[in-house]
Short mmCIF file of C-alpha atoms and ligand atoms in Angstrom, two decimals:
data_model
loop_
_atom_site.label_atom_id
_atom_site.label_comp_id
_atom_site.label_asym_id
_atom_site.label_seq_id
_atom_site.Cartn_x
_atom_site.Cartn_y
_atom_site.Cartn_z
CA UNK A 1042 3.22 -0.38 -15.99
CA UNK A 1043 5.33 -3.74 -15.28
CA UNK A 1044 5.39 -5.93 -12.08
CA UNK A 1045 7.64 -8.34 -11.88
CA UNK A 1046 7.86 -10.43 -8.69
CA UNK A 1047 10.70 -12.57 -7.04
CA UNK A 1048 9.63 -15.31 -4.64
CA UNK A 1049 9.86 -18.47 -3.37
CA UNK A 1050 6.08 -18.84 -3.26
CA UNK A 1051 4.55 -17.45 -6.42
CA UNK A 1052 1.30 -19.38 -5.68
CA UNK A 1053 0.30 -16.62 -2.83
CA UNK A 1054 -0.01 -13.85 -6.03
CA UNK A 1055 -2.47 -16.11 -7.94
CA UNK A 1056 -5.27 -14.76 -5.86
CA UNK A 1057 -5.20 -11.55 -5.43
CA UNK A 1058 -3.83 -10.91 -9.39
CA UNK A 1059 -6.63 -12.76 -10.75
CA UNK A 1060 -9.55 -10.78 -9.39
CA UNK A 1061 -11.15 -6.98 -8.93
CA UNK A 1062 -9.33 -4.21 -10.22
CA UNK A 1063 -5.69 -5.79 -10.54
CA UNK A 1064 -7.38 -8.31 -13.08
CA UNK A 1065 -9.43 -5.79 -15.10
CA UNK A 1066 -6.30 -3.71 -15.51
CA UNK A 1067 -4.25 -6.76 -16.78
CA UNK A 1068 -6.94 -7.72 -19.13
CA UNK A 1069 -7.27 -3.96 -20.24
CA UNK A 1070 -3.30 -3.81 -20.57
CA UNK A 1071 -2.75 -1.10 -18.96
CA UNK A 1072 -1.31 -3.26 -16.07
CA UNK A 1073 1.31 -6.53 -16.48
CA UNK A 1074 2.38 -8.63 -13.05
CA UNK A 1075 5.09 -11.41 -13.54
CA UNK A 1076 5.78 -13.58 -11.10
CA UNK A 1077 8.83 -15.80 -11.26
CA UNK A 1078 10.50 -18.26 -8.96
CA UNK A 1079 13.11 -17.69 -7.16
CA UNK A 1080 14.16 -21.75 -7.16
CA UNK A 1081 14.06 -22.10 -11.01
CA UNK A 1082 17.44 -20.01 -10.41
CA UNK A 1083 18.89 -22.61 -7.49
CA UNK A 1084 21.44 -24.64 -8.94
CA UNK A 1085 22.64 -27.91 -7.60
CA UNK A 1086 20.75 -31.11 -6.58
CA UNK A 1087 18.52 -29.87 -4.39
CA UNK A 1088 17.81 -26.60 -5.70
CA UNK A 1089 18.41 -24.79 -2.04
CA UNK A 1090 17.77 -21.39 -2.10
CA UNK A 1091 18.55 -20.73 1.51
CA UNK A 1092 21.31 -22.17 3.84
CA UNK A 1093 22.22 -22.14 7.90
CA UNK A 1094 23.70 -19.09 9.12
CA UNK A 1095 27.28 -18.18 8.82
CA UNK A 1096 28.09 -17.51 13.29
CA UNK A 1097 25.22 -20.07 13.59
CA UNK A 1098 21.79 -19.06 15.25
CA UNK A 1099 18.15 -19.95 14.65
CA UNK A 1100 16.56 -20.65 11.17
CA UNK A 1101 18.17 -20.05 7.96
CA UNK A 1102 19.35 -17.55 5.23
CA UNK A 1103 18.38 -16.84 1.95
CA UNK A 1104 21.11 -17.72 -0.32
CA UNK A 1105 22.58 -14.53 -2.40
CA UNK A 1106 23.75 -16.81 -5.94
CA UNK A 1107 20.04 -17.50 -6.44
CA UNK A 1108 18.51 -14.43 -5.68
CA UNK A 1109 20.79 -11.85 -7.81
CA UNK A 1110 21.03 -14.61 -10.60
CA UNK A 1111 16.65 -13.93 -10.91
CA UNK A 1112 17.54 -10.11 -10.27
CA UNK A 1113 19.83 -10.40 -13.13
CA UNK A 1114 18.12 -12.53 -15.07
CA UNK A 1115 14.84 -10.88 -15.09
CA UNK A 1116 16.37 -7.13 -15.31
CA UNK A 1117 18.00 -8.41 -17.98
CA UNK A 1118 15.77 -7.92 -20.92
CA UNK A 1119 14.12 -4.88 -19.15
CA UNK A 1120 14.74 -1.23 -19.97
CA UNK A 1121 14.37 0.85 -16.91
CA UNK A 1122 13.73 -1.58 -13.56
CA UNK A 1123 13.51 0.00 -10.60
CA UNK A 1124 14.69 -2.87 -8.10
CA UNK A 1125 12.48 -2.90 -4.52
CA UNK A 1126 13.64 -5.23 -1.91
CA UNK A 1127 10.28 -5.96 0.45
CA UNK A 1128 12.51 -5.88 4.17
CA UNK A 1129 11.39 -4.79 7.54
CA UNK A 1130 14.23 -2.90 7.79
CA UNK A 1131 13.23 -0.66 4.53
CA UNK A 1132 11.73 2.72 4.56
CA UNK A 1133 8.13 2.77 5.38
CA UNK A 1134 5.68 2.57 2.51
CA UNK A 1135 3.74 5.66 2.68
CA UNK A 1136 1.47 7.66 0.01
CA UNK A 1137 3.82 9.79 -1.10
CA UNK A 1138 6.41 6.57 -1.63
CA UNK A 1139 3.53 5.09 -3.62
CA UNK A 1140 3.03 7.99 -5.74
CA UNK A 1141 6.55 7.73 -6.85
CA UNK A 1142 6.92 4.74 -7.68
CA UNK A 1143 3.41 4.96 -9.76
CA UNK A 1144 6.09 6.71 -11.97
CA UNK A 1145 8.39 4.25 -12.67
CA UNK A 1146 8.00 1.86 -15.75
CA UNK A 1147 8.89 -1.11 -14.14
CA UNK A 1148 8.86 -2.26 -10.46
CA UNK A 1149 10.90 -5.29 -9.91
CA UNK A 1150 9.46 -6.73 -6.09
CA UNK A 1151 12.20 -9.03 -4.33
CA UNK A 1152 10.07 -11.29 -1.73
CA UNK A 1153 12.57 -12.41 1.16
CA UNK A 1154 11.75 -15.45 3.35
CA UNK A 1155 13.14 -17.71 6.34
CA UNK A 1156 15.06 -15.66 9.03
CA UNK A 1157 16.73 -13.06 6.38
CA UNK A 1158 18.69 -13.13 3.48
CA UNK A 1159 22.39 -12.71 2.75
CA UNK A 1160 23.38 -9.48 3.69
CA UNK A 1161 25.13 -9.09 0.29
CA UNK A 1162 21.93 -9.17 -1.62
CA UNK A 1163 21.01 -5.46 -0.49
CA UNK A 1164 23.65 -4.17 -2.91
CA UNK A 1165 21.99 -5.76 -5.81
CA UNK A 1166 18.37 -3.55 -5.03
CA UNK A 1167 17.58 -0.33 -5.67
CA UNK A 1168 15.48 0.85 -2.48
CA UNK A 1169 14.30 -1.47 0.66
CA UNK A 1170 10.98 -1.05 1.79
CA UNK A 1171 8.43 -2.18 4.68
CA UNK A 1172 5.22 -1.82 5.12
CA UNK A 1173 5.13 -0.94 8.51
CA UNK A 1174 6.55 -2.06 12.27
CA UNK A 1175 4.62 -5.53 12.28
CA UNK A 1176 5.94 -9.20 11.86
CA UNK A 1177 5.02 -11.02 8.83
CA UNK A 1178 5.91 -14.15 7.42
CA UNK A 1179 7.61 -13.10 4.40
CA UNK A 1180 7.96 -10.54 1.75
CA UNK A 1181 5.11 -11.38 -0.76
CA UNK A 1182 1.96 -9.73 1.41
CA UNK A 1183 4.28 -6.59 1.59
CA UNK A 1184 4.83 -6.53 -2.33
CA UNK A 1185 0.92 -7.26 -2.98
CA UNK A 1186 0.21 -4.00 -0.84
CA UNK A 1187 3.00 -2.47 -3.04
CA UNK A 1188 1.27 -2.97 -6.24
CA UNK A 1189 -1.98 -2.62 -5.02
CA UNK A 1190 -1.23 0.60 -4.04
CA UNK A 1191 0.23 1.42 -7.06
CA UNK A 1192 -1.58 0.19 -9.48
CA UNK A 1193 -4.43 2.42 -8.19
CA UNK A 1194 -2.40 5.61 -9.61
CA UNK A 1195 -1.71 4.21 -12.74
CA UNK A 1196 -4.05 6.14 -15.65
CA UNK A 1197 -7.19 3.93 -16.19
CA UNK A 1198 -6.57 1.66 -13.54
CA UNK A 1199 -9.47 3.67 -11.67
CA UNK A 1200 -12.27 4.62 -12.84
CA UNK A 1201 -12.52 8.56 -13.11
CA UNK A 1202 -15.50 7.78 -10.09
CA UNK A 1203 -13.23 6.34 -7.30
CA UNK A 1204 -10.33 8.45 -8.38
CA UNK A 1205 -11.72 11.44 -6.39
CA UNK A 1206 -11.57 9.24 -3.27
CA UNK A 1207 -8.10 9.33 -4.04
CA UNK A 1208 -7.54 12.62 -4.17
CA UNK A 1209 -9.28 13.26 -1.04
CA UNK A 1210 -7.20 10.71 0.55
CA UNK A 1211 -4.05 12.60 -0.25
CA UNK A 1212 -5.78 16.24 1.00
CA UNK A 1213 -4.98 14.44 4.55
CA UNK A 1214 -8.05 13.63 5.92
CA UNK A 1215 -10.02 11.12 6.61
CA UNK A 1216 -12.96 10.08 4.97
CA UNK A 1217 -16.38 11.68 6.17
CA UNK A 1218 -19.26 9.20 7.38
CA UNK A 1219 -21.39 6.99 3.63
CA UNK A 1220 -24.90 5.72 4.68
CA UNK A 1221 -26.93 4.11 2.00
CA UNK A 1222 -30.43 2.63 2.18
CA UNK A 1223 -32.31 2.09 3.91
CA UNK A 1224 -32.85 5.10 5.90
CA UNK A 1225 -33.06 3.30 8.92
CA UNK A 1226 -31.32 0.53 10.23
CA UNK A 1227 -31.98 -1.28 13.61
CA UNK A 1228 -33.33 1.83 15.03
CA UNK A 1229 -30.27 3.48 13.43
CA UNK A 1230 -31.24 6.66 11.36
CA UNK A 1231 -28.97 8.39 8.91
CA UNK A 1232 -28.42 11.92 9.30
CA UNK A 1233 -31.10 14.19 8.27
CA UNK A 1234 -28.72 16.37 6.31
CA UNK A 1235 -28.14 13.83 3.83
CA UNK A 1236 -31.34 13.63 2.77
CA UNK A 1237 -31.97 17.10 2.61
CA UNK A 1238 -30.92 17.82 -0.92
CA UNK A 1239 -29.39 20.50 0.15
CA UNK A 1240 -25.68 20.62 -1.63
CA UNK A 1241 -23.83 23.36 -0.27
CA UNK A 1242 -24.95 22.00 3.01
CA UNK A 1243 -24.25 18.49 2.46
CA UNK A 1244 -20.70 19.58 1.44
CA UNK A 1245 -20.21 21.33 4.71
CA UNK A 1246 -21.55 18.58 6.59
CA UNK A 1247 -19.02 15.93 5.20
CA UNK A 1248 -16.14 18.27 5.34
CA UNK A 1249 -17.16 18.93 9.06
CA UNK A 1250 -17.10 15.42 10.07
CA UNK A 1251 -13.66 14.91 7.93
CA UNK A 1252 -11.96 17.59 10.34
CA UNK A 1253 -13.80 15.84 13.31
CA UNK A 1254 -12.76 12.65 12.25
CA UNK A 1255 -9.35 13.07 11.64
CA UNK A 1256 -9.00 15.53 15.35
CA UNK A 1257 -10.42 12.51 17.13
CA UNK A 1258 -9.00 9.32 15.42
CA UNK A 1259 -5.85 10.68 14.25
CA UNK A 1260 -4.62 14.14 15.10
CA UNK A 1261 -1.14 13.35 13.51
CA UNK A 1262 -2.86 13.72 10.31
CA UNK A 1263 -4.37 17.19 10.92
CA UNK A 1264 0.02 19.24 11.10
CA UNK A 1265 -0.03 18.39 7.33
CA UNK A 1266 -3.58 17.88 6.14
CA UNK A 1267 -4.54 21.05 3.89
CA UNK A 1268 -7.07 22.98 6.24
CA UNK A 1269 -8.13 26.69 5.94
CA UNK A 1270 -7.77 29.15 8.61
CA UNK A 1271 -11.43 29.47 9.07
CA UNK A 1272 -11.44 25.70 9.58
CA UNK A 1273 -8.34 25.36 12.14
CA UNK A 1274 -10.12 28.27 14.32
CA UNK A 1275 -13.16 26.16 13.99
CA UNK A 1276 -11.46 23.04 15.09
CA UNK A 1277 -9.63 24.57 17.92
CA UNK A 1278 -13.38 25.71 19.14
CA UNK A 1279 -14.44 22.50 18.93
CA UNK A 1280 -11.69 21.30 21.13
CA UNK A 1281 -12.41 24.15 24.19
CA UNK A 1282 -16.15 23.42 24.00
CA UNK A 1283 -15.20 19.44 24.10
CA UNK A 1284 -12.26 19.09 26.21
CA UNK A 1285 -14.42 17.79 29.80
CA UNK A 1286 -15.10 14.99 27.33
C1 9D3 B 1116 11.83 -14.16 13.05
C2 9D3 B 1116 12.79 -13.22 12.43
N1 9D3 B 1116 12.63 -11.85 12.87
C3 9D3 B 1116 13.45 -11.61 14.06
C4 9D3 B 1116 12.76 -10.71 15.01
C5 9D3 B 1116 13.04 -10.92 11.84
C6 9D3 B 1116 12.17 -11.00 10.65
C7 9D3 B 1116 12.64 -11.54 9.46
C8 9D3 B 1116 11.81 -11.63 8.36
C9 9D3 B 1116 10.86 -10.57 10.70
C10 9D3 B 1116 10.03 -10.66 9.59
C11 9D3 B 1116 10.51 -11.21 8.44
C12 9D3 B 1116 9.64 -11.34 7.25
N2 9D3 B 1116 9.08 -10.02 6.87
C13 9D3 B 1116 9.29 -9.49 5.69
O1 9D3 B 1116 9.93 -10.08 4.85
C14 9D3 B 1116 8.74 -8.17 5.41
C15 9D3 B 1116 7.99 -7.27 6.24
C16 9D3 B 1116 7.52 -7.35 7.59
O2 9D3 B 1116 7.71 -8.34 8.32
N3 9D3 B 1116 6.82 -6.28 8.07
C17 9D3 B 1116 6.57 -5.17 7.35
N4 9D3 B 1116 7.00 -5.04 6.11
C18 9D3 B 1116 7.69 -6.09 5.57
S1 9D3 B 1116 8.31 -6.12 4.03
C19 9D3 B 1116 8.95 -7.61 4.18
#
């Protein structure tokens, strides 16, 4: 899978490409991230890439002749890009997004900056996406969450170990409680279930606290979370035996 990455500030991707996971699946191949800069496609003396607003206002705008000349220019000698614009007025990134786009052969991130960018731009992008209803400074955090995200579901990019987190990720739940050593911590014990050896009951245990989990911290979850029958009239006990609290 191919990342290539438009922005202004390619310096911010150094980081977070050049260590855990996202490195060992660049140095294993499996993964490649590009980043280029959006200025080295700014013509003129000063290489602007963003000018004052056309009505006036605050700030500036992100100029559209540099912008779809690095859209161009990198799509160019690619076979099948799949062009994301990072915007807060995209879709919202969810799991099921992610696994989609863990299909494509090539992602193709466009970072936006300053107050916005030139409205004509959007028709140069395949799909605009955000990352959720909070203010940030620019478009290259977004596109790191992007291909962190989806780098995780490419083959090999997770070990066969972690990859079950995944799954249970997508099931809809949340995660049940992890204690490791030692067994107890500031007067804090861990549960005596886990360290009864008992499998069967283990497994009931952590799907119990899943269901629990999920009713108290985020109920949203539980309309399309796959739950049995048996476990829905168990939960809806649980909430008449609770509900004082
Ligand atoms: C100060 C300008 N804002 C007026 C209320 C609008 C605005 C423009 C540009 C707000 C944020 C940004 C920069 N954000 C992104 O480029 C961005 C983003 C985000 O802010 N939140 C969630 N997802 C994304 S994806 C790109």
């Amino acid at each position: 899978m191919q990342f290539h990455v438009l922005t202004i500030f390619p310096e911010i991707f150094a980081s977070p490409l050049a260590a855990s996971l996202l490195k060992k699946a660049q140095e294993k191949g499996i993964l490649s991230c590009t980043v280029h800069n959006l200025r080295d496609y700014a013509t003129g003396r000063h290489r602007a890439v963003d000018d004052t607003p056309y009505g006036g206002g605050q700030g500036m705008v992100m100029k559209p002749e540099p912008v779809v000349a690095a859209l161009e220019g990198v799509c160019q000698s690619l076979t099948t890009p799949w062009r994301i614009f990072l915007s807060p007025q995209g879709k919202m990134l969810t799991q099921a997004k992610v696994a989609e786009l863990a299909h494509r052969e090539t992602l193709v991130l466009l970072c936006g900056r300053y107050e916005g960018v030139d409205e004509r731009i959007r028709l140069f992008v395949d799909e605009e996406i955000s990352i959720g209803d909070y203010m940030l400074s620019g478009g290259e955090l977004a596109a790191l969450v992007v291909i962190d995200a989806v780098a995780r579901l490419v083959p090999g990019v997770v070990g066969r170990h972690e990859s079950v987190e995944n799954e249970s990720f997508s099931h809809g739940l949340l995660e049940y409680p992890h204690y490791t050593r030692p067994e107890e911590f500031r007067g804090l014990l861990v549960p005596d279930v886990l360290l009864s050896g008992n499998h069967a009951e283990i497994a009931m245990w952590r799907r119990q606290q899943s269901l629990l989990r999920t009713l108290q911290e985020r109920p949203d979850l539980l309309a399309k979370a796959e739950v049995t029958e048996e476990e829905k009239r168990w939960l809806a006990q649980f909430k008449t035996e609770n509900s004082s609290q």
